[in-house]
PDB file of C-alpha atoms in Angstrom:
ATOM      1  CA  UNK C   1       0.000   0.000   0.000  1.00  0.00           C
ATOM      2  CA  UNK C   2       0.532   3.444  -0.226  1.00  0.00           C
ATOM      3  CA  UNK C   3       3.267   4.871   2.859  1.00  0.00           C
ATOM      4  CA  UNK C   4       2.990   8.349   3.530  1.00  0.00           C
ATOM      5  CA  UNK C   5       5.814  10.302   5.896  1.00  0.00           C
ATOM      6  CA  UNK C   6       5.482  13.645   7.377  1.00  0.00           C
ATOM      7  CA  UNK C   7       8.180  15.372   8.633  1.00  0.00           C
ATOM      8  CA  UNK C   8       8.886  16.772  11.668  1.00  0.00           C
ATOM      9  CA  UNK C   9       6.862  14.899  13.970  1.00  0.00           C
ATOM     10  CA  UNK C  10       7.316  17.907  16.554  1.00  0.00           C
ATOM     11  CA  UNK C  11       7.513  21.598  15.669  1.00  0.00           C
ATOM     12  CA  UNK C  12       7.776  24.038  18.739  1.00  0.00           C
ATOM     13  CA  UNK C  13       6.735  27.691  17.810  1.00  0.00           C
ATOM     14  CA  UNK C  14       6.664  31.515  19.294  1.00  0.00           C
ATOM     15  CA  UNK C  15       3.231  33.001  18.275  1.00  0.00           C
ATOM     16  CA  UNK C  16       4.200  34.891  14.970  1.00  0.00           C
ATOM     17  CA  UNK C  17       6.490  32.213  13.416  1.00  0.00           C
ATOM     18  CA  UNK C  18       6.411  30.687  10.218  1.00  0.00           C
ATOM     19  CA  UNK C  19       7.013  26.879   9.343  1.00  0.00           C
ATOM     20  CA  UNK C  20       6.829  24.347   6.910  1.00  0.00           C
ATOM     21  CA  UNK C  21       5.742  21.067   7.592  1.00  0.00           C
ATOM     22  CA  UNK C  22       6.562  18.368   4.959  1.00  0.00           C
ATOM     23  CA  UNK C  23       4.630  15.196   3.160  1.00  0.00           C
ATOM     24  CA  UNK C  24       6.226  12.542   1.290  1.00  0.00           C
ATOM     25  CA  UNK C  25       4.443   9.609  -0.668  1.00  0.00           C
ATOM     26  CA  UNK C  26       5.366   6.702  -1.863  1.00  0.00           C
ATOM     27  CA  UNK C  27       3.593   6.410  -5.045  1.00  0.00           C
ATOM     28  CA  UNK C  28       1.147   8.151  -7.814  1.00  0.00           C
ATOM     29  CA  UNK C  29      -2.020   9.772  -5.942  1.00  0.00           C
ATOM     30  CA  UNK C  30      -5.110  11.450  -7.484  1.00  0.00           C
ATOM     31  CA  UNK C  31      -6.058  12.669  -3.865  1.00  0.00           C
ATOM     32  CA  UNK C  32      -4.137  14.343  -1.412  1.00  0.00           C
ATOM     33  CA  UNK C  33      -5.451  16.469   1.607  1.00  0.00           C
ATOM     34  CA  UNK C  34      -4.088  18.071   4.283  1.00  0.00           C
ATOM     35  CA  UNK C  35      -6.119  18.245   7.912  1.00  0.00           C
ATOM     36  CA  UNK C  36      -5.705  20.031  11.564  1.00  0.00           C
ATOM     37  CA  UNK C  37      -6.950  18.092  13.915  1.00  0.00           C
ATOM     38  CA  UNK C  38      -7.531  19.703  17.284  1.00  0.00           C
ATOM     39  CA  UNK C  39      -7.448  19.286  20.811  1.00  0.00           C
ATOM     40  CA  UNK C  40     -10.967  17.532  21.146  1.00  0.00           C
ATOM     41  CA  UNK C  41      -9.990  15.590  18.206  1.00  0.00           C
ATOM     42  CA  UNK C  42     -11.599  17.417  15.453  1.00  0.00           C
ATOM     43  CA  UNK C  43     -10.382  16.785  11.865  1.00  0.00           C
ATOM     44  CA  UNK C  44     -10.908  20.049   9.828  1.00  0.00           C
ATOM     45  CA  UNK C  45      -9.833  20.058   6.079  1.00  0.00           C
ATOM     46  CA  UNK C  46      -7.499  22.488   5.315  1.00  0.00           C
ATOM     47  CA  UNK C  47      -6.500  21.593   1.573  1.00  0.00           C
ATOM     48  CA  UNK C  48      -7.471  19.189  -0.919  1.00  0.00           C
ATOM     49  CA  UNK C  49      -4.227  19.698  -3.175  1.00  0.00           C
ATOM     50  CA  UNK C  50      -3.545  16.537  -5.369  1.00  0.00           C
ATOM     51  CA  UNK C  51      -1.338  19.161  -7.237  1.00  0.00           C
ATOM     52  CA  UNK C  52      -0.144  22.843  -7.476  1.00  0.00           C
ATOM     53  CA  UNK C  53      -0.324  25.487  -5.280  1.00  0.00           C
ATOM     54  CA  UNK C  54      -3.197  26.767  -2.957  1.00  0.00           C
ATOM     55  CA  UNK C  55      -3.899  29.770  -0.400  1.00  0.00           C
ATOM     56  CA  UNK C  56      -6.010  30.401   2.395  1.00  0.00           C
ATOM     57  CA  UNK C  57      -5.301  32.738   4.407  1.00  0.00           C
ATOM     58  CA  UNK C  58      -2.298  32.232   6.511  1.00  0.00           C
ATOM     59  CA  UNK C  59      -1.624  28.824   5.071  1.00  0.00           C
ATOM     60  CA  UNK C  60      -0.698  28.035   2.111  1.00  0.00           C
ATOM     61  CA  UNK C  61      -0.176  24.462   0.485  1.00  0.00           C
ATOM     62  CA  UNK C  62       1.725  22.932  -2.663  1.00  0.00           C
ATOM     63  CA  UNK C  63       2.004  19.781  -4.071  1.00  0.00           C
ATOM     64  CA  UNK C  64       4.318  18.573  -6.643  1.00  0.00           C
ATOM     65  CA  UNK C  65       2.961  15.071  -7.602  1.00  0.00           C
ATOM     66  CA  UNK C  66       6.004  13.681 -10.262  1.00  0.00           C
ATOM     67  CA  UNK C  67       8.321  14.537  -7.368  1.00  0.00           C
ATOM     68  CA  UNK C  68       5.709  13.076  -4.303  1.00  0.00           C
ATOM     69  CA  UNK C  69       5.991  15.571  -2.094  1.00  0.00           C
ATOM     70  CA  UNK C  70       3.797  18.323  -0.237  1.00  0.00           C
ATOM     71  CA  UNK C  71       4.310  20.840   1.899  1.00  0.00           C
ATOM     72  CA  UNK C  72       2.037  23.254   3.980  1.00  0.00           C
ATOM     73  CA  UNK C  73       3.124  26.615   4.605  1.00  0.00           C
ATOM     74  CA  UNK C  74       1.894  28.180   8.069  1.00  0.00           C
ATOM     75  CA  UNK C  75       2.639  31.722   8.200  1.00  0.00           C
ATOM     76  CA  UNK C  76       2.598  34.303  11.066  1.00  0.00           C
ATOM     77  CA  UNK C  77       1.527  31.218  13.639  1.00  0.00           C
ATOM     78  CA  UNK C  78      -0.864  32.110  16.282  1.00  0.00           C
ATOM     79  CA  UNK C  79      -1.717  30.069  19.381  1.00  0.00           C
ATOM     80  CA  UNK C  80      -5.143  28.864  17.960  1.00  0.00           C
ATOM     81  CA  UNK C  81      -2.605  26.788  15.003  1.00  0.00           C
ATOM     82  CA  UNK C  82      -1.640  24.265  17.728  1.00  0.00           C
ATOM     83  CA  UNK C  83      -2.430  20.608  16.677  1.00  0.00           C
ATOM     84  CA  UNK C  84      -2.051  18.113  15.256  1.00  0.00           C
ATOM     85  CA  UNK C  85      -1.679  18.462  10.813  1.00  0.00           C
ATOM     86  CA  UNK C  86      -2.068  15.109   9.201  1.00  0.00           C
ATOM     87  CA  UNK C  87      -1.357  14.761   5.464  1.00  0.00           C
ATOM     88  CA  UNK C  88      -3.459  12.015   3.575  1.00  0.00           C
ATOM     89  CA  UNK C  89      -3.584  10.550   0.115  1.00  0.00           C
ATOM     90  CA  UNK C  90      -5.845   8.122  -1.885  1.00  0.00           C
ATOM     91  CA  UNK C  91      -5.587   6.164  -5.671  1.00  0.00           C
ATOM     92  CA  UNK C  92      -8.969   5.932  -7.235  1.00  0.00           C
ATOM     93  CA  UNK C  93      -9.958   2.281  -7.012  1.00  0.00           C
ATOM     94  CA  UNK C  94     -11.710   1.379 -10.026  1.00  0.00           C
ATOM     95  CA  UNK C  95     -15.504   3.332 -10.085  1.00  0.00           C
ATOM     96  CA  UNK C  96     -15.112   3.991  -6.781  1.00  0.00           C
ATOM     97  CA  UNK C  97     -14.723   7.952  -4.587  1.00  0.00           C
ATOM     98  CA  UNK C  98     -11.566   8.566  -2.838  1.00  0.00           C
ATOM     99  CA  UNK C  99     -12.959   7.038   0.629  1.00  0.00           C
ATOM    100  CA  UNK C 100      -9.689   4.881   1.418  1.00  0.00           C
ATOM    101  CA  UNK C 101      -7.681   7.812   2.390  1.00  0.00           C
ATOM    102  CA  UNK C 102      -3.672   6.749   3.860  1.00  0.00           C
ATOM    103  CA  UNK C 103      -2.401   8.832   6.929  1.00  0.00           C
ATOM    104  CA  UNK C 104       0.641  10.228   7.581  1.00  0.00           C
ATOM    105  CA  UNK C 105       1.226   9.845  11.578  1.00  0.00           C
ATOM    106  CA  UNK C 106       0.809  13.496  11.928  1.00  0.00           C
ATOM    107  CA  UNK C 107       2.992  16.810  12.712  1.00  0.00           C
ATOM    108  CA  UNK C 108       2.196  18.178  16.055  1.00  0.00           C
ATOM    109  CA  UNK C 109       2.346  21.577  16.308  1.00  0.00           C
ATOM    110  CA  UNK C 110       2.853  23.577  19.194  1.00  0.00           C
ATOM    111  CA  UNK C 111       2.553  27.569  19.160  1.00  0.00           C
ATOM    112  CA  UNK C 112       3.251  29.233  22.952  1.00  0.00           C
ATOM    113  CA  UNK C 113       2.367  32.905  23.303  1.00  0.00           C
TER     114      UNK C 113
ATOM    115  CA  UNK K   1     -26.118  23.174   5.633  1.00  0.00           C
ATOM    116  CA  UNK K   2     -25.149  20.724   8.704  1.00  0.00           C
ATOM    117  CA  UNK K   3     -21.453  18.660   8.034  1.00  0.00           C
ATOM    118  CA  UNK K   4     -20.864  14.954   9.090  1.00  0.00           C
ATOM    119  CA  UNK K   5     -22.968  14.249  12.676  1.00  0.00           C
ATOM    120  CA  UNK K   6     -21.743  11.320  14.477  1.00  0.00           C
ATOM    121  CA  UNK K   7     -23.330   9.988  17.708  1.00  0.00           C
ATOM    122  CA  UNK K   8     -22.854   8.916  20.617  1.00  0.00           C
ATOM    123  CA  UNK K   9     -19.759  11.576  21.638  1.00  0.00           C
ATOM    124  CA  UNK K  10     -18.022   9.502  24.105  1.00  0.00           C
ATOM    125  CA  UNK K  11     -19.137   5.383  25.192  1.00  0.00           C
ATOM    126  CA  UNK K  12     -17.720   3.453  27.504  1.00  0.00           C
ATOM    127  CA  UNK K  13     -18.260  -0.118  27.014  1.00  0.00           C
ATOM    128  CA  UNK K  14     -16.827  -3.465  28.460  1.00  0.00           C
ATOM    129  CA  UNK K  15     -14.807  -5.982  26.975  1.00  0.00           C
ATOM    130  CA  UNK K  16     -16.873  -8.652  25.210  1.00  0.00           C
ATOM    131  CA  UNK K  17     -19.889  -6.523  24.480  1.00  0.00           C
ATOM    132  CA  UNK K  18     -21.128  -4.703  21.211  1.00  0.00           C
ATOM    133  CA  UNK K  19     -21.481  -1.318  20.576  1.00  0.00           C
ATOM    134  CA  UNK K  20     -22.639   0.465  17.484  1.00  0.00           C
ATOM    135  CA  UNK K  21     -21.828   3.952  16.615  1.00  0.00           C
ATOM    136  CA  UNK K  22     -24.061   6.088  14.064  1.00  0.00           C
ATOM    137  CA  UNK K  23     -23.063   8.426  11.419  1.00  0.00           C
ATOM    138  CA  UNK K  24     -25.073  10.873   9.178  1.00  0.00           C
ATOM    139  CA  UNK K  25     -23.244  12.370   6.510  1.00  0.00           C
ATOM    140  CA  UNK K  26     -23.295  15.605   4.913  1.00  0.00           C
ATOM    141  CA  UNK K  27     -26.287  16.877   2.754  1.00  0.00           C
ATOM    142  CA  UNK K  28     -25.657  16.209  -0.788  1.00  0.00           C
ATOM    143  CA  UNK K  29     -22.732  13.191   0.094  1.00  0.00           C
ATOM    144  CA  UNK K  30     -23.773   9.385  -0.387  1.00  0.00           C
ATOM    145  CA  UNK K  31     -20.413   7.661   0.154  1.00  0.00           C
ATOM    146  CA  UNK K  32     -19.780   6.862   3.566  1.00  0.00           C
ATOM    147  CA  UNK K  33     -16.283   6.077   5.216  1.00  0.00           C
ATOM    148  CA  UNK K  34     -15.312   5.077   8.757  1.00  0.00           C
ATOM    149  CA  UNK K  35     -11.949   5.087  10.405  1.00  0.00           C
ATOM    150  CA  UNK K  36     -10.137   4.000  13.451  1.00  0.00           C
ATOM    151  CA  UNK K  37      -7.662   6.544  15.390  1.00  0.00           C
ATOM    152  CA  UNK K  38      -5.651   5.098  18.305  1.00  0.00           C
ATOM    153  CA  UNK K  39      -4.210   7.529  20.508  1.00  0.00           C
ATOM    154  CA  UNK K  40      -1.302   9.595  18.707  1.00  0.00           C
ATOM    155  CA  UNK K  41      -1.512   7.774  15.637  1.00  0.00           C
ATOM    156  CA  UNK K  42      -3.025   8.829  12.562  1.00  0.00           C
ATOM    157  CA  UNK K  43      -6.447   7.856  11.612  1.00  0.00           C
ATOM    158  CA  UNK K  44      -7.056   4.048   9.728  1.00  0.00           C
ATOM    159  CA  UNK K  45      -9.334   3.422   6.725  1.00  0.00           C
ATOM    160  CA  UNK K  46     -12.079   0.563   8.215  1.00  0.00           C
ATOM    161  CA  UNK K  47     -14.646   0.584   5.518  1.00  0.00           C
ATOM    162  CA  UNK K  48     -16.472   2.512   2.754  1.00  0.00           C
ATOM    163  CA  UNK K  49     -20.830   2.282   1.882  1.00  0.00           C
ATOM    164  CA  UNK K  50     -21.863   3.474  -1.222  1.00  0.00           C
ATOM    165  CA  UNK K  51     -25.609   2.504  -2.510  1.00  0.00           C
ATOM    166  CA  UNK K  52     -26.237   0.400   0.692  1.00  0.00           C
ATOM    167  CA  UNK K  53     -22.819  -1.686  -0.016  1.00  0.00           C
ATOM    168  CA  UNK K  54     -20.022  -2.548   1.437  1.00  0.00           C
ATOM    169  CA  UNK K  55     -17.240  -0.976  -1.358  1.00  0.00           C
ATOM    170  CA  UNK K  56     -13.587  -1.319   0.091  1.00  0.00           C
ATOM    171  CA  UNK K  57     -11.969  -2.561   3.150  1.00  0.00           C
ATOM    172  CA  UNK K  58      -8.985  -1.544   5.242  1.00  0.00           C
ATOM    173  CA  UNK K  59      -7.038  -4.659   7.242  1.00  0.00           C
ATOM    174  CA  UNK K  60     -10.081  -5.027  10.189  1.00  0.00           C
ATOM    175  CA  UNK K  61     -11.306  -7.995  11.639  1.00  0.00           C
ATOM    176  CA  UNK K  62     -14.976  -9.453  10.516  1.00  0.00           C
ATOM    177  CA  UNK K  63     -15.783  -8.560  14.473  1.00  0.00           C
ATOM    178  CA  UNK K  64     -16.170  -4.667  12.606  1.00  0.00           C
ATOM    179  CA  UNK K  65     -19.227  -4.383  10.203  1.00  0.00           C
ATOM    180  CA  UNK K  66     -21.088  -2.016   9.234  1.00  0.00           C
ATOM    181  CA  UNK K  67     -24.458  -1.014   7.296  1.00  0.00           C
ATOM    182  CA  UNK K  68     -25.894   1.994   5.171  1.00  0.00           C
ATOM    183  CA  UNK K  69     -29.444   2.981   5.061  1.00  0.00           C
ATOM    184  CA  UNK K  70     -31.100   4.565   1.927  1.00  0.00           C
ATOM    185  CA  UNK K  71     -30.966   7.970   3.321  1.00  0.00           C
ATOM    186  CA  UNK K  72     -27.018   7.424   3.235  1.00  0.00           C
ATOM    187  CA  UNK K  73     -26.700   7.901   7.130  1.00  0.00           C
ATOM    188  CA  UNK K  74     -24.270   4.884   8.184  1.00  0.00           C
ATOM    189  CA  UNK K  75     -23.118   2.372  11.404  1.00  0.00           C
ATOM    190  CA  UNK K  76     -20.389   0.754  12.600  1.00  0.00           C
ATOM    191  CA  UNK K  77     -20.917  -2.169  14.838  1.00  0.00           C
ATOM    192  CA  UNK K  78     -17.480  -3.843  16.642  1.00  0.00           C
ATOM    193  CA  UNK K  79     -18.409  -7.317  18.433  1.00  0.00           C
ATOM    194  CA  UNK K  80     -16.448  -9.078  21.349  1.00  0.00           C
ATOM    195  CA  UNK K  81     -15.015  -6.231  21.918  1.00  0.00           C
ATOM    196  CA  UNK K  82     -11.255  -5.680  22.813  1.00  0.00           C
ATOM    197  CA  UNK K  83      -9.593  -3.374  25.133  1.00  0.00           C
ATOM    198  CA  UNK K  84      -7.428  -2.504  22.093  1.00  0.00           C
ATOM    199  CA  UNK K  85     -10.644  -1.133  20.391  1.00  0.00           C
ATOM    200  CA  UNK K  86     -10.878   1.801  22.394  1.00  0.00           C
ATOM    201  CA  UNK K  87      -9.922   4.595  19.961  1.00  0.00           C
ATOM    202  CA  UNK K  88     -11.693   7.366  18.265  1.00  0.00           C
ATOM    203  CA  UNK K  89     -13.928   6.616  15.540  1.00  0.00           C
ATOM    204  CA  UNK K  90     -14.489   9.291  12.565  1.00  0.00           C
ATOM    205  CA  UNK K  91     -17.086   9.132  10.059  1.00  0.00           C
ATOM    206  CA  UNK K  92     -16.292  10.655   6.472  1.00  0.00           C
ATOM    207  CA  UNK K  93     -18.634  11.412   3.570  1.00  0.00           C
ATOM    208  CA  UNK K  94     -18.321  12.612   0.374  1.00  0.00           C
ATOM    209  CA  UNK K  95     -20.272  12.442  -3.120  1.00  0.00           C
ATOM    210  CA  UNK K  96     -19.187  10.051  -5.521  1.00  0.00           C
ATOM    211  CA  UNK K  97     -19.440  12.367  -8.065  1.00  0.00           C
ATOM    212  CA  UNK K  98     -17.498  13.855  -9.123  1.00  0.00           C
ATOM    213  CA  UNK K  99     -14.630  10.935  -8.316  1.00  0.00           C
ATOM    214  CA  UNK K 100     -12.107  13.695  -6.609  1.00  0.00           C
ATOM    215  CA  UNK K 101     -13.690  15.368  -3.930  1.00  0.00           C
ATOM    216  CA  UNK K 102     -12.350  15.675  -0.870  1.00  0.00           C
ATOM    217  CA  UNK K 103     -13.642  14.216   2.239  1.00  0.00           C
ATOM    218  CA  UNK K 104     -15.923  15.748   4.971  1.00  0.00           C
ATOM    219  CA  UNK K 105     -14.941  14.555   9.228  1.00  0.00           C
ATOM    220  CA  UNK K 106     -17.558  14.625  11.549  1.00  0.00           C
ATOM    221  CA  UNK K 107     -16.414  15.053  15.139  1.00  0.00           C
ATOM    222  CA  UNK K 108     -15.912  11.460  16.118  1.00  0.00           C
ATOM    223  CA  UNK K 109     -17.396   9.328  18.399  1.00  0.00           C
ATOM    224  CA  UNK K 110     -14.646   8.724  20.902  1.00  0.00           C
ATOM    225  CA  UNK K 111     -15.253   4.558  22.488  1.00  0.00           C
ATOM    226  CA  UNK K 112     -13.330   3.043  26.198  1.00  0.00           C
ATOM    227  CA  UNK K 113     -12.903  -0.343  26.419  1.00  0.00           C
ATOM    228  CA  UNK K 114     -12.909  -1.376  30.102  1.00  0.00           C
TER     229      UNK K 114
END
């Protein structure tokens, strides 16, 4: 099956720091998304970016599919960006919707005031 | 426009029994997708109901099954249960059409096994 890494597992921050947090994928995907999940375990998509670039907001997220790799882009972090960010990918399976999604096992973020 | 609803929040159950855990998806979405997420790992693919159907599997035991009704709202049932069942359970949903949307989270229904 598919193995996705994300890189670092741990990011300390100061409120008002930027960071990149990183997505690697073993093979061809036609779905890739990237979600926050928060302290009461909320998952909240952020991005569905199988490839190019996307913005929204503070964050920003690009995806360069021949070279399997993505990266999110949190600029300007504020406390309410702590969390766990979990990158996830999925092959279409014959007629079927991307429902079998792969994790990665997560960045967790931590932004102190 | 309400997103995913999952129910109950939090169960506590004992090992050996049954629980089942209930899922409606959101408006407009007929595919329905359930995953397992043991604490600090990320979340794993159980199952995916489309037209009433079991469509794909992830590597879970028979003792997890599941059902979808025609209104597309969904269940997970987990027999004999284990004490290494106790994670948190999302629901996803998305349309099948068209093939590349994204998926939708509801809030999870977090289970204890005692």
């Amino acid at each position: 099956g598919i193995q996705v890494e994300q890189s670092p597992p741990d990011l300390i921050l100061q409120e008002g720091a930027n960071s990149t947090l990183r997505c690697n994928f073993s093979d061809s995907v036609n779905n890739l998304q990237w979600f926050h999940q928060n302290p009461w375990g909320q998952l909240i998509n952020l991005f569905y970016i199988p490839s190019g670039t996307k913005q929204n907001g503070r964050l920003s997220a690009t995806t360069v599919a021949t070279e399997r790799y993505s990266l999110l882009y949190i600029s300007s972090s504020q406390t309410t960006d702590s969390g766990v960010y979990f990158c996830a990918v999925s092959i279409r399976a014959g007629g079927t919707s991307y429902g079998k999604l792969t994790f990665g096992q997560g960045t967790i973020l931590t932004v102190h005031p | 426009d309400a997103g995913v609803t999952q129910s109950p929040t939090h169960l506590i159950k004992t090992r050996g029994q049954q629980v089942t855990l209930r899922c409606s998806p959101k408006s407009g979405h007929d595919t329905v997708s359930w995953y397992q997420q043991a604490l600090g790992q990320g979340p794993q693919f159980i199952f995916q109901y489309y037209e009433e159907e079991e469509r794909q599997r992830g590597n879970f035991p028979d003792r997890f099954s599941g059902h979808q009704f025609p209104n597309y709202s969904s269940e997970l049932n987990v027999n004999a249960l284990l004490l290494g069942d106790s994670a948190l359970y999302l629901c996803a949903s998305s349309p099948r059409q068209p093939y590349n949307s994204p998926l939708h989270f509801g809030n999870g229904t977090r289970l204890t096994v005692t």
